[in-house]
Short mmCIF file of C-alpha atoms in Angstrom, two decimals:
data_model
loop_
_atom_site.label_atom_id
_atom_site.label_comp_id
_atom_site.label_asym_id
_atom_site.label_seq_id
_atom_site.Cartn_x
_atom_site.Cartn_y
_atom_site.Cartn_z
CA UNK J 1 -32.81 -11.86 1.75
CA UNK J 2 -33.73 -11.73 5.41
CA UNK J 3 -34.80 -8.17 6.19
CA UNK J 4 -33.64 -8.66 9.78
CA UNK J 5 -30.05 -9.18 8.66
CA UNK J 6 -27.73 -6.24 8.20
CA UNK J 7 -27.11 -4.70 4.83
CA UNK J 8 -23.63 -3.60 3.72
CA UNK J 9 -24.43 -0.03 4.78
CA UNK J 10 -25.61 -1.14 8.21
CA UNK J 11 -22.53 -3.28 8.76
CA UNK J 12 -20.29 -0.45 7.54
CA UNK J 13 -21.82 1.91 10.07
CA UNK J 14 -21.34 -0.60 12.88
CA UNK J 15 -17.82 -1.76 11.97
CA UNK J 16 -16.28 1.40 10.51
CA UNK J 17 -18.16 4.27 12.08
CA UNK J 18 -18.93 2.88 15.52
CA UNK J 19 -15.96 0.55 16.05
CA UNK J 20 -13.06 1.87 13.97
CA UNK J 21 -13.82 5.60 13.86
CA UNK J 22 -15.35 6.22 17.28
CA UNK J 23 -13.47 3.59 19.29
CA UNK J 24 -10.04 3.77 17.64
CA UNK J 25 -9.59 6.93 15.59
CA UNK J 26 -11.20 9.54 17.83
CA UNK J 27 -9.12 8.66 20.93
CA UNK J 28 -5.95 9.28 18.86
CA UNK J 29 -6.70 13.00 18.84
CA UNK J 30 -5.54 13.33 22.42
CA UNK J 31 -2.07 12.30 21.19
CA UNK J 32 -2.02 15.12 18.64
CA UNK J 33 -3.01 13.04 15.61
CA UNK J 34 -5.31 14.91 13.24
CA UNK J 35 -8.43 12.94 12.34
CA UNK J 36 -10.19 13.99 9.14
CA UNK J 37 -13.79 13.75 10.31
CA UNK J 38 -15.17 15.09 7.02
CA UNK J 39 -13.59 12.17 5.14
CA UNK J 40 -15.41 9.65 7.33
CA UNK J 41 -18.70 11.41 6.66
CA UNK J 42 -17.94 11.59 2.93
CA UNK J 43 -17.23 7.84 2.86
CA UNK J 44 -20.58 7.19 4.54
CA UNK J 45 -22.40 9.39 2.04
CA UNK J 46 -20.76 7.60 -0.91
CA UNK J 47 -22.59 4.49 0.29
CA UNK J 48 -25.88 5.98 1.43
CA UNK J 49 -26.40 8.91 -0.95
CA UNK J 50 -24.29 8.13 -4.02
CA UNK J 51 -25.04 4.38 -4.10
CA UNK J 52 -21.42 3.43 -4.66
CA UNK J 53 -21.66 -0.24 -3.70
CA UNK J 54 -24.69 -0.76 -5.95
CA UNK J 55 -22.84 0.85 -8.85
CA UNK J 56 -19.95 -1.55 -8.21
CA UNK J 57 -22.35 -4.51 -8.44
CA UNK J 58 -23.79 -3.06 -11.64
CA UNK J 59 -20.31 -2.62 -13.11
CA UNK J 60 -19.28 -6.22 -12.42
CA UNK J 61 -22.54 -7.48 -13.89
CA UNK J 62 -21.92 -5.50 -17.08
CA UNK J 63 -18.45 -7.02 -17.37
CA UNK J 64 -19.52 -10.60 -16.72
CA UNK J 65 -17.69 -12.08 -19.78
CA UNK J 66 -14.27 -11.09 -18.40
CA UNK J 67 -14.81 -12.12 -14.78
CA UNK J 68 -13.99 -15.54 -13.39
CA UNK J 69 -17.37 -16.17 -11.80
CA UNK J 70 -21.09 -16.34 -12.49
CA UNK J 71 -23.46 -13.51 -11.64
CA UNK J 72 -27.17 -14.17 -11.29
CA UNK J 73 -29.80 -11.55 -12.02
CA UNK J 74 -31.77 -9.98 -9.19
CA UNK J 75 -35.32 -11.23 -8.63
CA UNK J 76 -38.47 -9.60 -7.28
CA UNK J 77 -37.48 -10.85 -3.84
CA UNK J 78 -34.10 -9.13 -4.20
CA UNK J 79 -35.81 -5.96 -5.41
CA UNK J 80 -37.99 -5.92 -2.31
CA UNK J 81 -34.99 -6.46 0.02
CA UNK J 82 -32.86 -3.76 -1.58
CA UNK J 83 -35.72 -1.25 -1.55
CA UNK J 84 -36.34 -2.03 2.12
CA UNK J 85 -32.68 -1.52 3.02
CA UNK J 86 -31.94 1.30 0.56
CA UNK J 87 -35.10 3.34 -0.13
CA UNK J 88 -35.07 4.56 -3.73
CA UNK J 89 -32.85 1.71 -4.93
CA UNK J 90 -35.43 0.27 -7.34
CA UNK J 91 -35.91 3.55 -9.23
CA UNK J 92 -32.21 3.67 -10.11
CA UNK J 93 -31.28 0.01 -10.45
CA UNK J 94 -34.48 -1.97 -11.05
CA UNK J 95 -34.56 -1.66 -14.83
CA UNK J 96 -30.87 -2.46 -15.13
CA UNK J 97 -31.34 -5.80 -13.40
CA UNK J 98 -34.39 -6.54 -15.55
CA UNK J 99 -32.21 -5.96 -18.61
CA UNK J 100 -29.52 -8.18 -17.14
CA UNK J 101 -32.01 -11.03 -16.66
CA UNK J 102 -33.41 -10.55 -20.17
CA UNK J 103 -29.95 -10.53 -21.77
CA UNK J 104 -28.61 -13.45 -19.72
CA UNK J 105 -29.99 -15.98 -22.20
CA UNK J 106 -27.64 -17.51 -24.72
CA UNK J 107 -27.99 -15.82 -28.10
CA UNK J 108 -28.79 -12.36 -26.73
CA UNK J 109 -26.49 -9.45 -27.46
CA UNK J 110 -23.87 -9.03 -24.70
CA UNK J 111 -25.08 -6.38 -22.27
CA UNK J 112 -21.81 -4.43 -22.43
CA UNK J 113 -22.31 -3.83 -26.16
CA UNK J 114 -26.10 -3.52 -26.16
CA UNK J 115 -26.99 0.11 -26.83
CA UNK J 116 -30.64 -0.54 -25.95
CA UNK J 117 -29.76 -0.73 -22.25
CA UNK J 118 -28.33 2.76 -21.81
CA UNK J 119 -25.38 1.82 -19.61
CA UNK J 120 -22.22 3.84 -20.24
CA UNK J 121 -18.98 2.02 -19.50
CA UNK J 122 -16.87 3.95 -16.95
CA UNK J 123 -13.39 5.37 -17.02
CA UNK J 124 -10.85 3.86 -14.63
CA UNK J 125 -8.83 5.56 -11.91
CA UNK J 126 -5.08 5.57 -12.57
CA UNK J 127 -4.37 5.65 -8.82
CA UNK J 128 -6.64 3.00 -7.30
CA UNK J 129 -7.53 1.19 -10.56
CA UNK J 130 -11.20 0.98 -9.66
CA UNK J 131 -13.78 2.38 -12.11
CA UNK J 132 -14.83 6.02 -11.70
CA UNK J 133 -18.40 5.14 -10.75
CA UNK J 134 -19.29 8.32 -8.89
CA UNK J 135 -19.05 10.11 -12.18
CA UNK J 136 -19.38 13.68 -10.99
CA UNK J 137 -16.21 13.20 -8.89
CA UNK J 138 -14.00 12.07 -11.78
CA UNK J 139 -11.13 14.38 -12.75
CA UNK J 140 -8.41 14.31 -15.39
CA UNK J 141 -4.72 14.94 -14.78
CA UNK J 142 -1.48 14.80 -16.69
CA UNK J 143 1.59 12.69 -15.91
CA UNK J 144 4.69 12.87 -18.13
CA UNK J 145 2.63 14.49 -20.86
CA UNK J 146 -0.08 11.79 -20.84
CA UNK J 147 -3.68 12.29 -19.75
CA UNK J 148 -5.05 10.04 -17.02
CA UNK J 149 -8.43 9.75 -15.32
CA UNK J 150 -8.93 9.71 -11.56
CA UNK J 151 -11.92 8.79 -9.43
CA UNK J 152 -11.47 11.82 -7.16
CA UNK J 153 -9.25 14.84 -6.61
CA UNK J 154 -7.50 12.90 -3.83
CA UNK J 155 -6.60 10.13 -6.27
CA UNK J 156 -5.20 12.72 -8.65
CA UNK J 157 -3.15 14.28 -5.85
CA UNK J 158 -1.83 10.85 -4.87
CA UNK J 159 -0.51 10.11 -8.35
CA UNK J 160 0.62 13.55 -9.44
CA UNK J 161 1.98 14.87 -6.15
CA UNK J 162 2.48 12.31 -3.38
CA UNK J 163 3.75 9.52 -5.64
CA UNK J 164 5.51 11.64 -8.25
CA UNK J 165 9.23 11.07 -8.79
CA UNK J 166 9.87 13.33 -5.81
CA UNK J 167 7.71 14.52 -2.93
CA UNK J 168 8.84 17.61 -1.06
CA UNK J 169 12.38 17.09 -2.30
CA UNK J 170 12.63 13.41 -1.43
CA UNK J 171 12.76 10.62 -4.08
CA UNK J 172 9.70 8.38 -4.16
CA UNK J 173 10.46 4.73 -3.32
CA UNK J 174 9.93 2.28 -6.16
CA UNK J 175 7.00 0.73 -4.29
CA UNK J 176 5.13 4.03 -4.53
CA UNK J 177 5.49 4.66 -8.23
CA UNK J 178 2.65 4.23 -10.68
CA UNK J 179 4.28 2.53 -13.63
CA UNK J 180 3.83 -0.30 -16.10
CA UNK J 181 0.64 -1.54 -17.70
CA UNK J 182 -2.07 -0.71 -15.19
CA UNK J 183 -5.40 -0.62 -17.01
CA UNK J 184 -7.18 -3.77 -18.16
CA UNK J 185 -9.09 -1.90 -20.84
CA UNK J 186 -5.93 -0.42 -22.34
CA UNK J 187 -4.28 -3.83 -22.56
CA UNK J 188 -7.19 -5.23 -24.57
CA UNK J 189 -8.05 -2.12 -26.57
CA UNK J 190 -9.24 -3.20 -30.04
CA UNK J 191 -9.40 -6.91 -29.20
CA UNK J 192 -12.36 -9.08 -30.10
CA UNK J 193 -14.10 -10.06 -26.86
CA UNK J 194 -13.78 -13.77 -27.66
CA UNK J 195 -10.03 -13.46 -28.19
CA UNK J 196 -9.63 -11.52 -24.94
CA UNK J 197 -11.49 -14.23 -23.01
CA UNK J 198 -9.21 -16.87 -24.55
CA UNK J 199 -6.16 -14.81 -23.65
CA UNK J 200 -7.42 -14.58 -20.07
CA UNK J 201 -7.79 -18.39 -20.06
CA UNK J 202 -11.45 -18.05 -19.07
CA UNK J 203 -12.54 -20.95 -21.30
CA UNK J 204 -13.49 -24.40 -20.07
CA UNK J 205 -11.71 -27.60 -21.01
CA UNK J 206 -13.96 -28.15 -24.05
CA UNK J 207 -12.23 -25.17 -25.66
CA UNK J 208 -15.39 -23.14 -26.28
CA UNK J 209 -17.63 -22.82 -23.20
CA UNK J 210 -16.99 -19.72 -21.11
CA UNK J 211 -16.06 -19.98 -17.44
CA UNK J 212 -18.05 -16.80 -16.66
CA UNK J 213 -21.78 -16.94 -17.26
CA UNK J 214 -24.52 -14.32 -16.76
CA UNK J 215 -26.79 -16.74 -14.90
CA UNK J 216 -26.89 -19.74 -12.56
CA UNK J 217 -28.68 -22.14 -14.89
CA UNK J 218 -26.66 -25.34 -15.23
CA UNK J 219 -28.18 -26.80 -18.39
CA UNK J 220 -25.39 -27.17 -20.99
CA UNK J 221 -27.72 -25.74 -23.63
CA UNK J 222 -27.84 -22.49 -21.65
CA UNK J 223 -24.07 -22.04 -21.49
CA UNK J 224 -22.52 -19.18 -23.45
CA UNK J 225 -19.58 -20.04 -25.70
CA UNK J 226 -16.91 -18.08 -27.55
CA UNK J 227 -19.14 -18.00 -30.62
CA UNK J 228 -21.84 -16.18 -28.64
CA UNK J 229 -19.55 -13.26 -27.77
CA UNK J 230 -17.38 -13.06 -30.88
CA UNK J 231 -17.72 -9.96 -33.01
CA UNK J 232 -17.75 -7.48 -30.11
CA UNK J 233 -14.67 -5.24 -30.02
CA UNK J 234 -13.33 -4.04 -26.68
CA UNK J 235 -12.28 -0.42 -26.33
CA UNK J 236 -10.25 1.64 -23.91
CA UNK J 237 -12.08 4.72 -22.54
CA UNK J 238 -8.70 6.23 -21.70
CA UNK J 239 -7.29 5.84 -25.20
CA UNK J 240 -10.51 7.25 -26.62
CA UNK J 241 -10.26 10.26 -24.31
CA UNK J 242 -6.67 10.92 -25.33
CA UNK J 243 -7.62 10.80 -29.00
CA UNK J 244 -10.29 13.50 -28.63
CA UNK J 245 -9.79 17.14 -29.50
CA UNK J 246 -9.89 19.54 -26.52
CA UNK J 247 -13.47 20.56 -27.39
CA UNK J 248 -14.58 16.95 -27.76
CA UNK J 249 -12.91 16.06 -24.49
CA UNK J 250 -14.59 18.90 -22.62
CA UNK J 251 -18.02 17.83 -23.87
CA UNK J 252 -17.33 14.19 -23.12
CA UNK J 253 -16.29 14.93 -19.53
CA UNK J 254 -19.34 17.12 -18.97
CA UNK J 255 -21.62 14.38 -20.27
CA UNK J 256 -19.80 11.79 -18.16
CA UNK J 257 -20.35 13.83 -15.01
CA UNK J 258 -24.10 13.87 -15.69
CA UNK J 259 -24.22 10.08 -15.58
CA UNK J 260 -26.67 7.97 -17.60
CA UNK J 261 -30.24 6.72 -17.44
CA UNK J 262 -31.09 3.07 -17.98
CA UNK J 263 -33.75 2.55 -20.63
CA UNK J 264 -37.00 1.09 -19.21
CA UNK J 265 -37.04 -2.67 -19.77
CA UNK J 266 -40.37 -4.05 -20.91
#
């Protein structure tokens, strides 16, 4: 956590804005290529104003049982670094990481299913398959009579217009079609978390210890096992949305756009 080293945002500005955008994209305009300058600015603001990358880190931490790696909690030193690089970071994310540290100990209730925390699991984008973490941008669209969620209007346009069966009278190539089983949550809807982890083959050779762990402590007594996560049922936000009445759906989407507040962790 060297404060003299670049953060993700600083590197993005140097690599994408200064190098790619200003050095490569802008000169293309003289050849008649239209450059969408507003999109570049919007991408920058997703990082600096909407905290997208920090929400991604938060999301992966919440889903630690179904990832193939170990995620350590942030420390006071990390808090100081993030606040230095991203002023205001601690107010939004500090308590979450305190909860993560508190719930990383074997025997605690899995963070994803712990209502005390206040985290609300996100919907997933049917186009890009990443979670809809900038919640006010999420939209819903219909494809072949089925509702789908999208991270942004552009994602919705991609799936419903550009990659529909036809675009401007021309058939869409197979490589551009959104088909098959695309959402992880839908595949495991209704499964017990322990059974899903076994199905993913994320269990060590002893048949019980999880490959993913919510910490970097290497004492065997600290390692979470299938028994520690069993009894938690996974659910698909998309299936739940489809099952709602129109009034329920409207309220749910309005609440989703407002986001959530993490409960103070004492």
